Coordinates of C-alpha atoms in Angstrom, one line a residue:
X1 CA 40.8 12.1 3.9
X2 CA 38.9 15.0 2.6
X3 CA 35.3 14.9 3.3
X4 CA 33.9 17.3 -0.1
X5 CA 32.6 14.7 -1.8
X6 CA 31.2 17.3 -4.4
X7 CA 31.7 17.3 -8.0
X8 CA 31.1 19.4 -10.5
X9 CA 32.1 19.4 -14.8
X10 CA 32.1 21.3 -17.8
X11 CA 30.0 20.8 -20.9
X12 CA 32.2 21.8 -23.9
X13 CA 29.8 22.4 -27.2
X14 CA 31.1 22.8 -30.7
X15 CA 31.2 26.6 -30.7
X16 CA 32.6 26.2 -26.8
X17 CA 35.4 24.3 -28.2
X18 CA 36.2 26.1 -30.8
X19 CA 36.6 29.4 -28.5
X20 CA 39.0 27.2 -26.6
X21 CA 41.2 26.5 -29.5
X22 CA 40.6 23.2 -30.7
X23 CA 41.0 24.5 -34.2
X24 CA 44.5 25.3 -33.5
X25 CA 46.6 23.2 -35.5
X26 CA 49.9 24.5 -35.0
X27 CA 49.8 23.8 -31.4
X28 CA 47.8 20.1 -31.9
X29 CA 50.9 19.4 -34.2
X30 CA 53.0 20.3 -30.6
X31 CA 50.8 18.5 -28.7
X32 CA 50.7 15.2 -30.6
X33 CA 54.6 15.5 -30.7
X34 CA 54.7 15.7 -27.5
X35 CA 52.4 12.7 -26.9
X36 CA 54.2 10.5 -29.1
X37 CA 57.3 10.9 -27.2
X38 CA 55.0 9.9 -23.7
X39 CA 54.0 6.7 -25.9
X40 CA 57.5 5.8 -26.5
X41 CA 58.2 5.7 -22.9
X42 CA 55.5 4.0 -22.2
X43 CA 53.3 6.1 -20.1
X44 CA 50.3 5.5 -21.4
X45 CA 47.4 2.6 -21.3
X46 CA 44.6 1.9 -24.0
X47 CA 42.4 -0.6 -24.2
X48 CA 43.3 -4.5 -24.7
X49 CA 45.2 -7.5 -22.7
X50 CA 48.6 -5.4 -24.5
X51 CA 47.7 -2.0 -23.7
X52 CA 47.2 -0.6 -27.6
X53 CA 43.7 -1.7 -28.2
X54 CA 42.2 1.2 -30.5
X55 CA 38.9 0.4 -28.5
X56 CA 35.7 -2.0 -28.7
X57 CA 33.3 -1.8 -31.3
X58 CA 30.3 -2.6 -32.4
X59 CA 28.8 -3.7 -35.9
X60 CA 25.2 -4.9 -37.3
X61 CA 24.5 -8.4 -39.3
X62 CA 24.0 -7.8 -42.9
X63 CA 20.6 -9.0 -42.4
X64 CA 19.5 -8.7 -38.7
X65 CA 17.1 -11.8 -37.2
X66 CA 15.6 -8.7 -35.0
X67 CA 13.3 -6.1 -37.6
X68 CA 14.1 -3.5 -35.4
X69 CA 17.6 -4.1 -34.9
X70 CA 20.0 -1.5 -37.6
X71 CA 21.6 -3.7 -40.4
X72 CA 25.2 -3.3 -41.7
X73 CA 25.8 -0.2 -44.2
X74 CA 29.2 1.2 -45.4
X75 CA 31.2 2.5 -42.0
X76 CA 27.7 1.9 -39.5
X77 CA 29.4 1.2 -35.9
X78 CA 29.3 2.1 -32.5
X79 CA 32.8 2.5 -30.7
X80 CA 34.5 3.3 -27.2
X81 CA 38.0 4.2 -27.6
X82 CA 39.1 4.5 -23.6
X83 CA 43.3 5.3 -23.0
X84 CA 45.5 7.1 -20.3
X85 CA 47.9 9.8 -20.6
X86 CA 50.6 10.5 -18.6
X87 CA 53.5 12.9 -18.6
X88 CA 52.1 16.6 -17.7
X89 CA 48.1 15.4 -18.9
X90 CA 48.1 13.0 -15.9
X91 CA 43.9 12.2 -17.4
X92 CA 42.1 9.5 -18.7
X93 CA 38.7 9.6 -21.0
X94 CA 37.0 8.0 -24.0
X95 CA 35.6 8.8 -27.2
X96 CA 32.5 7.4 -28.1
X97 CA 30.8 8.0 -31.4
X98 CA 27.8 6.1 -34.0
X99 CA 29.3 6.3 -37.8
X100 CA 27.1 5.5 -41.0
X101 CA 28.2 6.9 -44.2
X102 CA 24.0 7.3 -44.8
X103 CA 24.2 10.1 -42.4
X104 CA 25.6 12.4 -45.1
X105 CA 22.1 12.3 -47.0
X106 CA 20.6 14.0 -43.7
X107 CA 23.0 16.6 -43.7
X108 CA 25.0 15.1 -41.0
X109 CA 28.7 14.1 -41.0
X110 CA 29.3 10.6 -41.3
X111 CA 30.1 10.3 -37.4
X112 CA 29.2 12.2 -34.8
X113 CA 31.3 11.9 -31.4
X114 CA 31.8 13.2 -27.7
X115 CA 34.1 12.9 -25.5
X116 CA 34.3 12.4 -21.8
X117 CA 38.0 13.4 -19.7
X118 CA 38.2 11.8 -16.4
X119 CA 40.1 12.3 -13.8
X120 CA 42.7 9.8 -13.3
X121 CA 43.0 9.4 -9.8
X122 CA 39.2 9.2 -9.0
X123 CA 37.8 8.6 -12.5
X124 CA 35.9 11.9 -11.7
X125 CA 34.4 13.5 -15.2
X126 CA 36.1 16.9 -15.6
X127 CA 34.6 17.6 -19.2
X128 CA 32.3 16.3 -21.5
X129 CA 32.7 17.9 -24.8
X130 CA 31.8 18.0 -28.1
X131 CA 34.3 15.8 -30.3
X132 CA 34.3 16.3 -33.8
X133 CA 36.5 18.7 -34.6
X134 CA 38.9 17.5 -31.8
X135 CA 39.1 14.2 -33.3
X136 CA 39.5 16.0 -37.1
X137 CA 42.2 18.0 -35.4
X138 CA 44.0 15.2 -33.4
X139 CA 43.7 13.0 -36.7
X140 CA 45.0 15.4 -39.3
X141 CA 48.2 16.7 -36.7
X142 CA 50.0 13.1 -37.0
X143 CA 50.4 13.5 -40.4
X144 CA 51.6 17.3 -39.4
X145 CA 54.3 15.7 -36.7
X146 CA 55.4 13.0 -39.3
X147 CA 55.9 15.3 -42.1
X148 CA 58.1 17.5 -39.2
X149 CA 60.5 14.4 -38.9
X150 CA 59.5 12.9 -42.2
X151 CA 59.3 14.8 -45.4
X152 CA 61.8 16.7 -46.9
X153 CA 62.1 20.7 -45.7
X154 CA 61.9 22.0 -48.9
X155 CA 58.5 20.5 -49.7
X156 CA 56.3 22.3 -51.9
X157 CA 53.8 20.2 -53.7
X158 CA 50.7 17.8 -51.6
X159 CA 49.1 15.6 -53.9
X160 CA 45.7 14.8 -52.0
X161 CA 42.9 12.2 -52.7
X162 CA 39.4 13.0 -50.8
X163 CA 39.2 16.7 -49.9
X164 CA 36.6 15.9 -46.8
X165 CA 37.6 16.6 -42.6
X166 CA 40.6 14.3 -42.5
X167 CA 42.0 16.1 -46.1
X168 CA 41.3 19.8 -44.6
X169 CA 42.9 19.1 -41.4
X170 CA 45.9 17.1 -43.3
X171 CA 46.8 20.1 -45.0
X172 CA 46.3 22.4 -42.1
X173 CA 48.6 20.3 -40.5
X174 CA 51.4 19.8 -43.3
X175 CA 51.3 23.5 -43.6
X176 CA 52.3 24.2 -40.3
X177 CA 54.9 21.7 -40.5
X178 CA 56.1 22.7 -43.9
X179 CA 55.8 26.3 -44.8
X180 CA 56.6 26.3 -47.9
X181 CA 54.3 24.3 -49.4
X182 CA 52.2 26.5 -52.6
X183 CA 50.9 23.6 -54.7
X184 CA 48.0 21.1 -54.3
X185 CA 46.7 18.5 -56.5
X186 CA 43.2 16.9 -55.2
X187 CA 41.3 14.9 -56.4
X188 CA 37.5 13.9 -55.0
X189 CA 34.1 12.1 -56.2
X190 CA 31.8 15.3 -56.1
X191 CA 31.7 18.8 -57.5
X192 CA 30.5 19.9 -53.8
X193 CA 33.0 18.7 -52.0
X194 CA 35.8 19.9 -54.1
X195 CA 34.0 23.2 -54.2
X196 CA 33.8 23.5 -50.3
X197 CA 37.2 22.2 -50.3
X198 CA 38.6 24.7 -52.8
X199 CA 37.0 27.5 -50.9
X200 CA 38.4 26.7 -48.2
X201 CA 41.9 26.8 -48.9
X202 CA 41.5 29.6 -50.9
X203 CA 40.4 31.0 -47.4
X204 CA 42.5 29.8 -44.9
X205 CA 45.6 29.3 -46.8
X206 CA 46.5 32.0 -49.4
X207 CA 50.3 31.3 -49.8
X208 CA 48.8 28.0 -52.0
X209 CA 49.1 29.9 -55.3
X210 CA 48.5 26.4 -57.3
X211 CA 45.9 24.2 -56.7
X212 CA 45.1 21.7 -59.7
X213 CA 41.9 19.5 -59.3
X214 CA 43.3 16.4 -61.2
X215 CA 41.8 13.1 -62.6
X216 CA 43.7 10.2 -61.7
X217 CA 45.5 8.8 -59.1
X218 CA 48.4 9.3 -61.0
X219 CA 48.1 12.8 -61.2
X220 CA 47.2 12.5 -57.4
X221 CA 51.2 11.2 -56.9
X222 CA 52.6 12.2 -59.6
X223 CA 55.8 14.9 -59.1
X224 CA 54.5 15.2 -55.0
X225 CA 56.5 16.0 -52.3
X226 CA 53.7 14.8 -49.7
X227 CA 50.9 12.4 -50.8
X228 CA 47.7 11.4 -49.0
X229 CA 45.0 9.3 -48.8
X230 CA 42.1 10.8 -47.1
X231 CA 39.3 9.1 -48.8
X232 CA 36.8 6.6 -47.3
X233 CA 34.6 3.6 -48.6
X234 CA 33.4 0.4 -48.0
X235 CA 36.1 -2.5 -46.8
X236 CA 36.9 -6.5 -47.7
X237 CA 38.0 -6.4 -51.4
X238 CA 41.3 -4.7 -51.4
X239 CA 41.8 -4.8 -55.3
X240 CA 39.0 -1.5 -54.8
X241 CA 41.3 0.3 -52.2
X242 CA 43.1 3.3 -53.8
X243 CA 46.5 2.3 -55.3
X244 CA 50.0 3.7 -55.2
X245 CA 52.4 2.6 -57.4
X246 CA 56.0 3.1 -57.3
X247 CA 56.3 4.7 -60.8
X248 CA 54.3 7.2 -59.9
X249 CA 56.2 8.6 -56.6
X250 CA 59.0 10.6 -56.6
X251 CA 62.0 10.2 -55.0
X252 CA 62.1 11.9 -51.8
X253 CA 58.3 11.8 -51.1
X254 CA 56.7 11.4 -47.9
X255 CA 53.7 9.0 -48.3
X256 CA 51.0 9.9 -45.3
X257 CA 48.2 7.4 -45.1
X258 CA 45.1 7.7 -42.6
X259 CA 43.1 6.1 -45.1
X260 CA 42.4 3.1 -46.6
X261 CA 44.7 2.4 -49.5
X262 CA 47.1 -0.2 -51.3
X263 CA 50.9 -0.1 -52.4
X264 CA 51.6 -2.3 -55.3
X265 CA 54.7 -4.9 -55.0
X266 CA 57.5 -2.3 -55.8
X267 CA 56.3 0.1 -53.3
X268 CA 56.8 -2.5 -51.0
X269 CA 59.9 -3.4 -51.2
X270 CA 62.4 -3.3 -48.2
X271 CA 64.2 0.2 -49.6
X272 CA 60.7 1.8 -48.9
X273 CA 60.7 3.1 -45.4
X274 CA 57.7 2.0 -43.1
X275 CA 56.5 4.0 -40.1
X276 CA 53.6 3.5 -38.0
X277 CA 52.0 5.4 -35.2
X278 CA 52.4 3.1 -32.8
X279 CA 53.2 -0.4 -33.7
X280 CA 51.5 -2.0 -30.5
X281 CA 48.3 -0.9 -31.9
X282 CA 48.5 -2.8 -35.5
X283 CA 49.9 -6.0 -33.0
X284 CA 46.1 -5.6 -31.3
X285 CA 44.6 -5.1 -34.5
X286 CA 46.2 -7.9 -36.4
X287 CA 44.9 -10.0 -33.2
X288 CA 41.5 -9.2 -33.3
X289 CA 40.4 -8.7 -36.9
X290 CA 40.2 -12.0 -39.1
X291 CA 43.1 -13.0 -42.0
X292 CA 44.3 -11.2 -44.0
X293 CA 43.8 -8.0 -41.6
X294 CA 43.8 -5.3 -44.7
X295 CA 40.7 -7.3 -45.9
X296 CA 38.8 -5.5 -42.7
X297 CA 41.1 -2.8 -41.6
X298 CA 42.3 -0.9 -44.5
X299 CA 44.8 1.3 -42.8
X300 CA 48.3 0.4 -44.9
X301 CA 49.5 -1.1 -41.7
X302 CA 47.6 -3.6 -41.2
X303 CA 48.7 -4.6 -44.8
X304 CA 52.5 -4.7 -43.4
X305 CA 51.2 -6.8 -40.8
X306 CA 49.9 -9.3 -42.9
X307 CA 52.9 -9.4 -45.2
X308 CA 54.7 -10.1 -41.6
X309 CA 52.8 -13.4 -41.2
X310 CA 53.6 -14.5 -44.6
X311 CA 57.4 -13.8 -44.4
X312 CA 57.3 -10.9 -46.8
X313 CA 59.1 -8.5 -44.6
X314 CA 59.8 -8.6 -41.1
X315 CA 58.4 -6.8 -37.9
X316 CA 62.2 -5.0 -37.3
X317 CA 62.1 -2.9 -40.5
X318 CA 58.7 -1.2 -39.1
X319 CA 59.8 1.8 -37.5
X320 CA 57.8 3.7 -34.9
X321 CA 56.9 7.6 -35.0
X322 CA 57.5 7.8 -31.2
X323 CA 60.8 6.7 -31.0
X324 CA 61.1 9.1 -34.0
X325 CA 59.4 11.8 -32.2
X326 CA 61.1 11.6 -29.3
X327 CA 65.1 12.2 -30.6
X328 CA 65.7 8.3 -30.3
X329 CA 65.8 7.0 -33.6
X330 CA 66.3 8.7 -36.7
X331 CA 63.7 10.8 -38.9
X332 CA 64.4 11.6 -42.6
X333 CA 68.2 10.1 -43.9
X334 CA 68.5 12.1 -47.1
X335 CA 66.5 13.4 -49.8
X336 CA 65.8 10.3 -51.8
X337 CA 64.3 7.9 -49.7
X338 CA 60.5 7.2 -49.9
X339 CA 59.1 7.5 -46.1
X340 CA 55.3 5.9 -45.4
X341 CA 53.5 6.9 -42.4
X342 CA 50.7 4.4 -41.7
X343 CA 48.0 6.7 -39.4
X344 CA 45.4 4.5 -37.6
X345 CA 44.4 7.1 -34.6
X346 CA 44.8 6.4 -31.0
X347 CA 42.8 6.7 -28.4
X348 CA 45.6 8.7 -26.3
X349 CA 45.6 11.8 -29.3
X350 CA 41.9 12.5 -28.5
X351 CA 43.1 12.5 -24.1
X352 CA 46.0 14.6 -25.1
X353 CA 44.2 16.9 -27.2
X354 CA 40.8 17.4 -24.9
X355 CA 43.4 18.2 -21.5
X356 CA 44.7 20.9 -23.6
X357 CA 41.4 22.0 -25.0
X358 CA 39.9 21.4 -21.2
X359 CA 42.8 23.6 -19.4
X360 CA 42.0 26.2 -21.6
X361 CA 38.6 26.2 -21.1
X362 CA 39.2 26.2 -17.6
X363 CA 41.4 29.4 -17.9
X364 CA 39.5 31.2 -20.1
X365 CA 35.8 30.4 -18.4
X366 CA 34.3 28.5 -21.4
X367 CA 31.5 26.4 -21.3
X368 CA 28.7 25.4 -19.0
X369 CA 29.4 24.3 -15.5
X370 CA 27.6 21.0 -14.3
X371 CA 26.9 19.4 -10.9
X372 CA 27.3 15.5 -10.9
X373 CA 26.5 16.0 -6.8
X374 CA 27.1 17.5 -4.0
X375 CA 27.2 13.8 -2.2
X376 CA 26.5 10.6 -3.4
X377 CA 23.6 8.9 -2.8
X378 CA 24.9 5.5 -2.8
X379 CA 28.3 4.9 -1.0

């Protein structure tokens, strides 16, 4: 037994991280590959009696007994979202972060979040870092490993609805994954976010010769190789979600939904392929969130879950993306099929992602060291 009871942690800020590469999306796109193949064997443990919890929240009443108590507003919550990692991460941690959609009048983004990596053996904090962009990066590099396994090679047009984080970091993502890509369609609510949006690709991606801001969803679909929903708003009436509709996708697309969203009754029909990120969590969602699930969790999933209970389509046609990602069952067929990828973020993509960000930290000396204690005061 060792008797240095001392420990000591690093605080990562938002430019700390950013020197440590959390902006990388080429290797977050490695990373979350490489994670999804750990899920698939299992070594891994979120929240929840079956081990895929995507964490514990908490909401406000719509009209609070207590004055001083916050009151319900589009996407207001507080959440934890704790998991394991195994493999080579071997560390555990937890996201935690308050959301309200008002914060964009302050000048803030809608949530802010940090993030806490544990040791696993002693639960020992080995970083606490700033988690915004290392959740946008996480979230935006699924779509990046499913269109590696998913869309066709020779894609070349994204259509895109809501060019926020998660639409940035989408396109970062397919880009890596699919080089060829030169054409986006986008469509968003405001002129400043377009215009921030448009910049920015402009910037970061010049091989995107056409970029089209369109009008419709249609337009949105219409002739895309990839398609995404990356848009946000208030839950419980599902005739408001976004639509897709069948006429409008091509043959051969690759559907990538972290958003909320809704197929119409052609799109889903059994020949329509149906991937999630990890089945076990829509199995903990559909068994905490009241009927029908889509009514409070708008992720597409949750939608094929409730058309499992009422015997529209059964739970072996979903496939999973780890048993994709890791060589065991089989990515894109041919060039005709229509793939969806439902993305509802797991709490193990944000420990993958912060061990890499952490090690290189570590290696490069970034950020400020911290003393828990040299020796506890209670034992």
């Amino acid at each position: 037994m060792s008797d240095n009871t001392k420990i000591d942690f690093i605080y990562l800020s938002e430019p700390d991280m950013i020197k440590a590469g959390v902006t990388d999306m080429h290797s977050c796109v490695d990373t979350m590959e490489d994670m999804f193949a750990l899920l698939h064997k299992g070594d891994y443990r979120m929240a929840g009696p079956n081990n895929d919890s995507h964490g514990a929240m908490v909401t406000f009443p719509e009209e609070p007994e207590i004055p001083t108590m916050p009151r319900h507003t589009p996407d207001r919550r507080l959440m934890a979202m704790p998991a394991y990692l195994g493999g080579d991460y071997k560390t555990c941690g937890v996201k935690w972060y308050g959301s309200n959609i008002a914060n964009r009048e302050k000048g803030l983004p809608r949530s802010i979040l940090m993030f806490t990596l544990n040791d696993a053996d002693t639960g020992a904090p080995l970083a606490h870092m700033s988690a915004n962009l290392l959740s946008a990066y996480r979230t935006g590099a699924v779509p990046g490993v499913g269109a590696r396994h998913l869309a066709r090679k020779d894609s070349k047009v994204v259509g895109l609805l809501g060019p926020g984080v998660m639409g940035k970091t989408s396109i970062a993502a397919f880009m890596a994954a699919c080089p060829d890509i030169d054409t986006l369609k986008v469509k968003g609510r405001g002129q400043k976010s377009l215009d921030s949006f448009l910049t920015w690709v402009n910037q970061t991606f010049p091989q995107i010769t056409n970029v089209q801001v369109v009008d419709t969803l249609e337009d949105v679909v219409r002739d895309a190789d990839i398609v995404t929903y990356c848009n946000s708003g208030e839950t419980g009436d599902v005739s408001t979600y976004p639509i897709v509709k069948r006429e409008w996708v091509k043959p051969g697309a690759y559907i990538s939904m972290p958003a909320y969203c809704r197929f119409d009754a052609e799109l889903e029909k059994d020949d329509v392929r149906k991937v999630m990120d990890n089945i076990g969590l829509y199995e903990a969602w559909y068994e905490e969130a009241p009927k029908p699930s889509h009514m409070y969790i708008p992720i597409i999933g949750c939608r094929f879950m409730d058309m499992i209970d009422e015997g529209l389509m059964s739970k072996d046609q979903l496939e999973d993306l780890g048993a994709i990602a890791a060589g065991e069952a089989p990515g894109r067929k041919n060039d005709e099929e229509i793939i969806v990828l439902s993305v509802g973020g797991l709490p193990t993509e944000d420990v993958a992602w912060a061990t890499k960000i952490y090690q290189n930290a570590i290696k490069q000396d970034i950020g400020v060291k911290l003393n828990l204690w040299d020796t506890p005061a209670l034992r």
